[in-house]
Every structure is written in C-alpha cells, then in structure tokens.
Coordinates of C-alpha atoms in Angstrom, one line a residue:
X1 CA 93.1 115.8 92.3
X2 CA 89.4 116.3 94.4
X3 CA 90.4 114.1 97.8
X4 CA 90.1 114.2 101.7
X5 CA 93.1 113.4 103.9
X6 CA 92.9 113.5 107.2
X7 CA 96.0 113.9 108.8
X8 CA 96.2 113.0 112.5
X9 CA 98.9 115.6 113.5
X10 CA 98.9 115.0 117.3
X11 CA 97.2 112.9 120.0
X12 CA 97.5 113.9 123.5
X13 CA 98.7 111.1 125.8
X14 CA 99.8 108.6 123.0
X15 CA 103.3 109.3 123.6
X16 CA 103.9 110.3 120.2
X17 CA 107.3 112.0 119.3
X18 CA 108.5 113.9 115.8
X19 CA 112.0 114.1 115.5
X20 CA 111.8 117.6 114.0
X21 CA 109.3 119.4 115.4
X22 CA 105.9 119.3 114.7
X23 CA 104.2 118.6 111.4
X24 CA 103.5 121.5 108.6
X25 CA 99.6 122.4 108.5
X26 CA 97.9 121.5 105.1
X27 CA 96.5 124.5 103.6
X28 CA 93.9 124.9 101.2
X29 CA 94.9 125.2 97.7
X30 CA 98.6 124.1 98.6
X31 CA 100.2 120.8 97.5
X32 CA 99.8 119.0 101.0
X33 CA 102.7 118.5 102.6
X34 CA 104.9 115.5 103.2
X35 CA 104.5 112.8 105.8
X36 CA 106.3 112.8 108.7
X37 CA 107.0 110.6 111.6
X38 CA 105.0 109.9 114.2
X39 CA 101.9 110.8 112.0
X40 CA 99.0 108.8 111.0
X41 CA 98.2 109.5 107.6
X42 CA 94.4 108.9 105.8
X43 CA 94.0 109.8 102.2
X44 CA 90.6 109.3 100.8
X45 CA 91.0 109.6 97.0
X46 CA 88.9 110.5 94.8
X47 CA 88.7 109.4 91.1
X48 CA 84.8 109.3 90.7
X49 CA 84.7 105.9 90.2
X50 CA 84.0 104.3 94.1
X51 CA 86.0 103.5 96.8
X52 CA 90.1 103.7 97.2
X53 CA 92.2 105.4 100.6
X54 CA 95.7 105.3 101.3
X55 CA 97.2 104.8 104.8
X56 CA 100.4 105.9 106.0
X57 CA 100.8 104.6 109.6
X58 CA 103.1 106.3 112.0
X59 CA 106.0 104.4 111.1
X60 CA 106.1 104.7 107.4
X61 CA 104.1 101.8 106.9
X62 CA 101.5 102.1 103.9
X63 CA 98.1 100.2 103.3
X64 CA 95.9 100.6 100.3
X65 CA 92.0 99.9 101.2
X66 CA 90.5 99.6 97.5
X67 CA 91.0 100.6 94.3
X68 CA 87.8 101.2 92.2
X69 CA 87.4 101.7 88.5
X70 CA 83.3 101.6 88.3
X71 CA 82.2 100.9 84.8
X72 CA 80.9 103.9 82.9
X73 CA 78.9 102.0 80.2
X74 CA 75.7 103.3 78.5
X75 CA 73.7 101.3 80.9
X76 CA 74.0 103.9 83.0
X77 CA 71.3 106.8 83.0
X78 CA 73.6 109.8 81.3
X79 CA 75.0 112.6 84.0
X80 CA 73.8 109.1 87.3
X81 CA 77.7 109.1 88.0
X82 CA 80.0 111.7 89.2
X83 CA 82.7 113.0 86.5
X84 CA 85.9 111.3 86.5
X85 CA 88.4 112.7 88.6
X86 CA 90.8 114.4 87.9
X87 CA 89.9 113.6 84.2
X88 CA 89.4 111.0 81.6
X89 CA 93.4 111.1 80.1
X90 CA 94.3 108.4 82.3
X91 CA 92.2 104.9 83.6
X92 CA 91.5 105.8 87.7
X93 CA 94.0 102.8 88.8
X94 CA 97.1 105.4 86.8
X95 CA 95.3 107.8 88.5
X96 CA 96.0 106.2 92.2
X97 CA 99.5 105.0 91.2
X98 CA 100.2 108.6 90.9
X99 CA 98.5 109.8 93.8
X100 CA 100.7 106.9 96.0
X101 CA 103.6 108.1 94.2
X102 CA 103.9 111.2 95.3
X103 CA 102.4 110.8 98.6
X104 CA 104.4 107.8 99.7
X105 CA 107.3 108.3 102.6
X106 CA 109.9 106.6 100.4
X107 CA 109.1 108.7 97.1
X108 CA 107.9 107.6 93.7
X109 CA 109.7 104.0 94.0
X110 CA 108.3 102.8 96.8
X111 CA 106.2 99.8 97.6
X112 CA 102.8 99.0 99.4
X113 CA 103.6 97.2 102.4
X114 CA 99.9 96.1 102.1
X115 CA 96.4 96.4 99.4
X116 CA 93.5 94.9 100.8
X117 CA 90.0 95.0 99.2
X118 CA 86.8 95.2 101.3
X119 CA 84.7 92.8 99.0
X120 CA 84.5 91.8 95.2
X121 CA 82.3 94.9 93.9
X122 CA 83.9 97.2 91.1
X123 CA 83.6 100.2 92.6
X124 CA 85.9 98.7 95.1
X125 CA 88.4 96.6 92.7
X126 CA 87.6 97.7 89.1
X127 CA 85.0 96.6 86.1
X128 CA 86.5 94.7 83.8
X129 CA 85.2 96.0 80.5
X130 CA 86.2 94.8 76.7
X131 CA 88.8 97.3 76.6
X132 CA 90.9 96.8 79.4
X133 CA 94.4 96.3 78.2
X134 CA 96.3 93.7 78.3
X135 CA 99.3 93.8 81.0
X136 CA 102.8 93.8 80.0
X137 CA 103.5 91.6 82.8
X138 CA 101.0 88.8 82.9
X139 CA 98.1 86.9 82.1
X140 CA 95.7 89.8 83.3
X141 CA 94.3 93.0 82.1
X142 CA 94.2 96.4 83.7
X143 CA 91.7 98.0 85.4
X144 CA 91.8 99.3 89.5
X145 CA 93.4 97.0 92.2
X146 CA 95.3 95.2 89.0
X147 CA 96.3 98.5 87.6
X148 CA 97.6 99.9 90.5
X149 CA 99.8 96.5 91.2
X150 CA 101.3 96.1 87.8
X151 CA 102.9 99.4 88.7
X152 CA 103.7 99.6 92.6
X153 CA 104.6 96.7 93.9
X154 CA 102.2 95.1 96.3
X155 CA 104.3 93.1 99.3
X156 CA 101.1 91.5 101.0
X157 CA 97.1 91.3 99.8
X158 CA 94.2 90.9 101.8
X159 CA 90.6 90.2 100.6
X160 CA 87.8 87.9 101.7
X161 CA 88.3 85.3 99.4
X162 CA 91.7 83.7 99.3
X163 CA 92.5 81.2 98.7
X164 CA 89.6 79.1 97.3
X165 CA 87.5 82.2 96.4
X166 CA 83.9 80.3 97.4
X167 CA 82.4 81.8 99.3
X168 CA 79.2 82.2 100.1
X169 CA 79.4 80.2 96.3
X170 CA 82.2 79.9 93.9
X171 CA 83.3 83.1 92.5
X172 CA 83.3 82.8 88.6
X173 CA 83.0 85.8 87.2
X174 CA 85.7 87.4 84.1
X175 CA 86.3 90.4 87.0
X176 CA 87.5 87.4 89.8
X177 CA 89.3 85.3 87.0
X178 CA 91.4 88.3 86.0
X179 CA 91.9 89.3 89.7
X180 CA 93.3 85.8 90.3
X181 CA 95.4 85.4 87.2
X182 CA 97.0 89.0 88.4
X183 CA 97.5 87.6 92.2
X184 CA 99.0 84.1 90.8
X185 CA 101.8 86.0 88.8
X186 CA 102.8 88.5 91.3
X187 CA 103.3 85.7 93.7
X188 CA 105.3 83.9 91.2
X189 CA 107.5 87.0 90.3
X190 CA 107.2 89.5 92.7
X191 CA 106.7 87.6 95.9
X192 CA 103.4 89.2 96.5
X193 CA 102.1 87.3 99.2
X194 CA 98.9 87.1 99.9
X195 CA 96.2 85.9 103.1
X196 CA 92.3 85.6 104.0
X197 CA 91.3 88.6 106.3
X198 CA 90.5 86.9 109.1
X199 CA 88.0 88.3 112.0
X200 CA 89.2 88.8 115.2
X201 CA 92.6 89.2 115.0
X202 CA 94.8 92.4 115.2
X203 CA 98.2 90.7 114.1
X204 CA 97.5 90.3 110.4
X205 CA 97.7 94.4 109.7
X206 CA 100.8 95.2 111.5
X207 CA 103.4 98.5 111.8
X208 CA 106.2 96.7 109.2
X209 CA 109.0 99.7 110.0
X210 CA 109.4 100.4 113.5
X211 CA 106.6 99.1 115.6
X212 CA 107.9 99.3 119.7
X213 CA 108.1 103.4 118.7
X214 CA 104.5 103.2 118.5
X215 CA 102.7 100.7 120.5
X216 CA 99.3 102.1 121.1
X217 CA 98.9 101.6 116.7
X218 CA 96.7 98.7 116.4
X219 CA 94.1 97.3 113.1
X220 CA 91.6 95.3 114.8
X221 CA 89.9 92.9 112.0
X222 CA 86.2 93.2 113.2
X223 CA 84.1 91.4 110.4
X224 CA 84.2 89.7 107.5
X225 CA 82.0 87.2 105.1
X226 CA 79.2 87.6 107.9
X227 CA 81.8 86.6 110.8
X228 CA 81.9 89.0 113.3
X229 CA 84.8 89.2 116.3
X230 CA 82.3 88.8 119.9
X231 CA 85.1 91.5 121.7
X232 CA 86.7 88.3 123.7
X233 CA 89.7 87.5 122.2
X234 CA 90.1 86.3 118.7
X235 CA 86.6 84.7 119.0
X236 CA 83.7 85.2 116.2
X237 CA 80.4 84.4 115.7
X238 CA 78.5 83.7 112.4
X239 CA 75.7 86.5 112.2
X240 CA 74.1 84.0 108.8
X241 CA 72.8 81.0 110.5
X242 CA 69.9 78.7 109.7
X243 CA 70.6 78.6 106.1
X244 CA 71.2 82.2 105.3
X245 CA 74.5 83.5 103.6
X246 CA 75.0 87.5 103.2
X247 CA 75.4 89.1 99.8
X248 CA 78.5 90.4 98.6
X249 CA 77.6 93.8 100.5
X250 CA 77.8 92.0 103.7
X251 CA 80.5 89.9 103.0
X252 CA 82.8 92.9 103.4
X253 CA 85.8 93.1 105.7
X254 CA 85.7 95.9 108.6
X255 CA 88.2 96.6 110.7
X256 CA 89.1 99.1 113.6
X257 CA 92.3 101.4 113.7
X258 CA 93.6 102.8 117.0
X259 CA 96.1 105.2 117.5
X260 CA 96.5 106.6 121.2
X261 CA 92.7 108.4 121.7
X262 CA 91.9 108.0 118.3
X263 CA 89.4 105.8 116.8
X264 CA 88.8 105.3 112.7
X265 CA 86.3 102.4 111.3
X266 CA 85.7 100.9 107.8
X267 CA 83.2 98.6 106.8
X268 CA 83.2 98.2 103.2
X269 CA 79.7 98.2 102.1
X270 CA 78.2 95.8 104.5
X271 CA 74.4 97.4 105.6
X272 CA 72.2 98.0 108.8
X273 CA 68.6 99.4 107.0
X274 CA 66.5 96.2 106.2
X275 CA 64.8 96.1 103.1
X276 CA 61.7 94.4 102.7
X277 CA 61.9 90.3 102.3
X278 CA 65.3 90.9 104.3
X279 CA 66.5 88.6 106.9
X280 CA 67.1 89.8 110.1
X281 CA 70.8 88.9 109.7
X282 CA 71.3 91.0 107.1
X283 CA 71.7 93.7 109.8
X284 CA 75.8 93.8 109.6
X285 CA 75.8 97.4 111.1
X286 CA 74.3 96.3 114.5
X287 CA 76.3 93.0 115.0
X288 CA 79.5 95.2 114.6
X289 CA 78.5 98.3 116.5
X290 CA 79.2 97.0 120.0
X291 CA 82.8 95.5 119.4
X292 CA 83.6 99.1 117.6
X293 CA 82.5 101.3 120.1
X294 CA 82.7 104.7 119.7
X295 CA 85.1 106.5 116.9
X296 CA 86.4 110.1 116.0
X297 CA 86.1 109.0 111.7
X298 CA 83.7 106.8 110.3
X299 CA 83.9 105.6 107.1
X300 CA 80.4 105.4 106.4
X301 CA 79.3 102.2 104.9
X302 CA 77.9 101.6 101.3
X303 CA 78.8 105.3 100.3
X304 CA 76.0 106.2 102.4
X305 CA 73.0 104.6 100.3
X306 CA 69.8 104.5 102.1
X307 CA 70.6 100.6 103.5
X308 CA 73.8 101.6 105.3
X309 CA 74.4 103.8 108.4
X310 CA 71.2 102.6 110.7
X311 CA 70.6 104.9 113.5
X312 CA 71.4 102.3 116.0
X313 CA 75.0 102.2 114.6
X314 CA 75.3 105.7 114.3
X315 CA 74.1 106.0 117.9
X316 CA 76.9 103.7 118.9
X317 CA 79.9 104.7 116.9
X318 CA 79.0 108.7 117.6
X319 CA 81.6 109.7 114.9
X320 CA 82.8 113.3 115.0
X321 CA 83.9 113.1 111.1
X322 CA 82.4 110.9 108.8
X323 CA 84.0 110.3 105.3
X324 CA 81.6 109.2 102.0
X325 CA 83.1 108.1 99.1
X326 CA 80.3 109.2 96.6
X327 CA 80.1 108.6 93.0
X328 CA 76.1 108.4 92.2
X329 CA 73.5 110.2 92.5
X330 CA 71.7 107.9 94.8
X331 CA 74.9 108.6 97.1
X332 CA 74.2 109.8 99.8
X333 CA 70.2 109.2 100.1
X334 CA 68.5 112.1 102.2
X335 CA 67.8 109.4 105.1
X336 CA 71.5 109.1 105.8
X337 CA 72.1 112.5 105.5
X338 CA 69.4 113.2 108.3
X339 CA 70.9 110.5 110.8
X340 CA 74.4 111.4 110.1
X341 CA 73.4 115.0 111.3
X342 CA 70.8 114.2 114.1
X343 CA 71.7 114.8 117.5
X344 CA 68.8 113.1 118.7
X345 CA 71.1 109.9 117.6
X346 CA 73.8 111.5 119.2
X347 CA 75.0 114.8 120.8
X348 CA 77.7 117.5 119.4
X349 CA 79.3 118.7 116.3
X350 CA 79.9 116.5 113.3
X351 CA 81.7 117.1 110.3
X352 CA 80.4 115.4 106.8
X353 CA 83.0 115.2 104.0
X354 CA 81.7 113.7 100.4
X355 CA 84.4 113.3 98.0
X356 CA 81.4 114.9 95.1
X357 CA 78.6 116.7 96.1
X358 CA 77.3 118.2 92.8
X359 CA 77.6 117.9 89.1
X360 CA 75.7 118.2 85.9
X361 CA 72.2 116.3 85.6
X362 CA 72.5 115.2 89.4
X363 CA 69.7 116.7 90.5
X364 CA 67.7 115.4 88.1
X365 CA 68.6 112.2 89.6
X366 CA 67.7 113.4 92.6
X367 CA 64.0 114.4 91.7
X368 CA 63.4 111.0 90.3
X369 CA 65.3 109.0 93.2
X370 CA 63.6 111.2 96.2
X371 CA 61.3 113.5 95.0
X372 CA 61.5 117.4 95.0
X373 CA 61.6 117.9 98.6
X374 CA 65.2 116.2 98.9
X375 CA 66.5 117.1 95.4

C-alpha cells in the first residue's frame, strides 16, 4: 500500500527506554518493521479516498484519526481524483482494517483503544452511496469509519457531535443517520463507548497500557466546533460570535501531541485563507496558532487546498515535516505549496510528503484549476 509513517525512533532527553535495543530502520521497499516499545508510531494511509492515520503511542496504545471513503460518482470530472489505493478489489475502509491489522502491536486481533473523526465530511468518515452494503451486525451499512468498526473493535469514539449531533444545526443527513445507527449498536453490543471531543483538555486522549513509563506523552485537545483552548488551563473561547457559526470545515477537532522534544498537530480541515464574503472568524488557523506553537510534523489542514495553511500559521508552527493527505487535483493548490516552502515565512529545511503526487489526467486539472504556469 502507497503510505507515510513516520516513526519517531528516538528523542533525546525524553527519557525513553527500549527493552531490546533500539528499533530496526524502515527501509525502502521492505515491509516496515514492527512496533516496538518506547516508540511513537504515525501511519498516514493512503487509500485515495481522503483522510485516515493510525497512531501507535509509546505504550502500545492505538488511535485511529479518520477513516475516509470519498465518493467516486460521475459527478466528478473523469481522472479529478487520485486512483484508489492500493486498488479497487476491496472498499478503502477493508482496506484500513488490513492495514491496522498487520500494523497493530497485538497482531491481527487486536482492538482500537480509540477512532476519532475530525468533522462530518466523507473524505474523513465515508460517502454513503446506494450500494453500500448492508452490515452483518446492525442497522447500518458499510462504508469508512463504519467499515472499519464492524471489523476491529472500536473501545472509545470521539467526534464533534455526540451526543445530540446539533451543531451548528441538526445533523440530518443519510451519512450522520447511518453513522449513528452504527455508534448506537456497538454501544449496545460491544461496549463501544463513546464522548464529545472537548477543547482544552488533555485527559480525554490518554496512554491506556502503561502510562507512568512515559510521562512526557501528552494529546492536548486545542479546537473544536469553533471553540478554541486560550493556553490557560482548560479554558476556551468561542472564535464565532455575534451571530456567526463556522462551516463544517471549521468545526473540525485539532489537537496537539507531545512526546519529549517532539511536537505533531492536526487540524482536520478547519481554514486560515479568507475567501471573499468571509467573516473574519472564519480564520481557525490563526486563533489556533498561538496555543500550538511551534512543531517538528504538521498535518497540514484541508489537504492543503488554497484556504488552509495561511502564512501567519505556517510562520508560527515552523514545521520541519509536513504531511498532505491528497486525493484531488485541486490538492495541494500552488499557493500552499509556495508558503509551505518559503523561508521568508520561516527559516531552514522542510520536508513535504503528499500521499499522491501524479496520475493520469491530473494535469489537465491542473491547467484549468491554475493555469499553465502552476500545472
């Protein structure tokens, strides 16, 4: 399978110990190697379809941040998307239950200590399309974050929404229906349980397995539904007053990891580039970029489309390594590509991974999107 992991092997001064020596190296081309102790794990995988990365924290612990399952329907200008990854014999959510399965510290069997989804987008949680199947479980049919839970079980969700899903208005739609149905009958039979990501607080994602072996590990929740923590405690602030509510893109969860030194953000798909007839508000990047400070991997926001990744945030979080999960041609626009790599924004070296750079009848999109000069 096409994916990025980033393996944090060692971190001077964190105190970290591996009760067998250090680590084997991933090399390219090799099957990667096994987890080990003491090693933060962050698997960015790729299916073509949007957004989906699997955490394994130092202790064994496991998080998975999104499982998408974007809708490839003829609505869709032919050759817009990326091709599906690795290929079409099996729905991307059987593709990331595979991935987990072989990557996971306890083997094929194990659980998800947690699945938490950024916001309710299908690129982040799965279209559901007429021919989803039917579940041989519940209520609910298959596609992404549903298909990966009706075969690993899930032991706690997060999302935005729970548990009255209504906000900024109710959520109706047949893709939050069928999400619900799917967390209302693994609660019932699998004791899934599941809680509102709440801003502010760094005790909701927590080391499950061993956490005094590792106490500089810490998920700080930053923002979510336009909430943002102020850097003072667990105390927020609402960035939408007077009236204004943010759009689903800016409802999205971000959080900070910490491990010793290092520094990793995700924000979902909230935004930072104003578009015209946009409020001021809708700015998320800027209200977040002085309680994140400064990282070594940065998720870049809304797969790097020409709203996200403002120079001001860039210029604040000064990411060494930033990670886009790309899947359209409009991904990344050439703006973002020139602030990611300006050092005018910010000095030193920078590594830019996209999980699809080039395929058949992009650059067509490109001309019409950008024009020749960034095609």
């Amino acid at each position: 399978m096409n994916l990025l992991r980033l393996a944090i092997l060692a971190l001077v001064g964190c105190g970290v110990g591996f009760a067998a020596g250090a680590p084997a190296l991933p090399v390219v081309g090799q099957p990667l190697p096994a987890w080990t102790r003491g090693e933060l794990d962050i698997h960015q995988i790729n299916t073509g379809t949007g957004n989906a990365a699997f955490f394994i924290f130092p202790d064994g612990t496991t998080l998975l941040l999104d499982a998408a399952s974007v809708d490839r329907s003829e609505t869709r200008p032919p050759f817009y998307d990326a091709p599906p990854r690795p290929d079409r014999s099996l729905r991307p959510g059987q593709w990331i239950v595979q991935y987990i399965r072989r990557m996971h510290p306890d083997g094929p069997g194990g659980a998800l200590d947690y699945a938490m989804l950024t916001h309710f987008h299908d690129d982040h949680m799965g279209s559901l399309t007429p021919g989803a199947p039917k579940s041989k479980l519940g209520s609910y049919r298959l596609t992404g974050i549903t298909d990966v839970g009706d075969e690993v079980p899930i032991r706690r969700m997060l999302d935005r929404g729970w548990p009255g899903y209504d906000f900024p208005r109710p959520l109706e739609s047949d893709m939050i229906r069928n999400y619900r149905r799917f967390l209302a009958w693994q609660h019932e039979h699998r004791g899934l349980v599941i809680e509102r990501f709440v801003p502010g607080r760094n005790d909701q994602l927590v080391l499950r397995r061993d956490p005094r072996a590792f106490p500089t590990v810490e998920i700080r929740n930053l923002a979510a539904n336009g909430w943002v923590w102020t850097g003072t405690g667990t105390e927020t602030r609402n960035r939408f007053t007077g009236g204004a509510v943010p759009d689903e893109n800016n409802c999205s969860l971000a959080f900070r990891l910490t491990y010793g030194a290092f520094r990793y953000f995700n924000g979902g798909d909230m935004t930072g580039m104003l578009q015209p007839g946009d409020p001021a508000c809708a700015d998320m990047e800027s209200a977040v970029a002085w309680v994140t400070g400064p990282v070594d991997v940065l998720a870049e926001d809304h797969h790097g489309y020409d709203n996200a990744a403002s120079g001001f945030f860039l210029s604040v979080l000064q990411p060494r390594v930033h990670i886009l999960s790309v899947y359209a041609a409009s991904q990344p626009s050439p703006g973002v590509m020139r602030r990611m790599l300006s050092e005018q924004l910010y000095p030193g070296p920078r590594d830019i991974f996209l999980t699809n750079t080039d395929w058949p009848g992009r650059r067509e999109h490109l001309f019409r999107l950008f024009g020749p000069a960034d095609a």
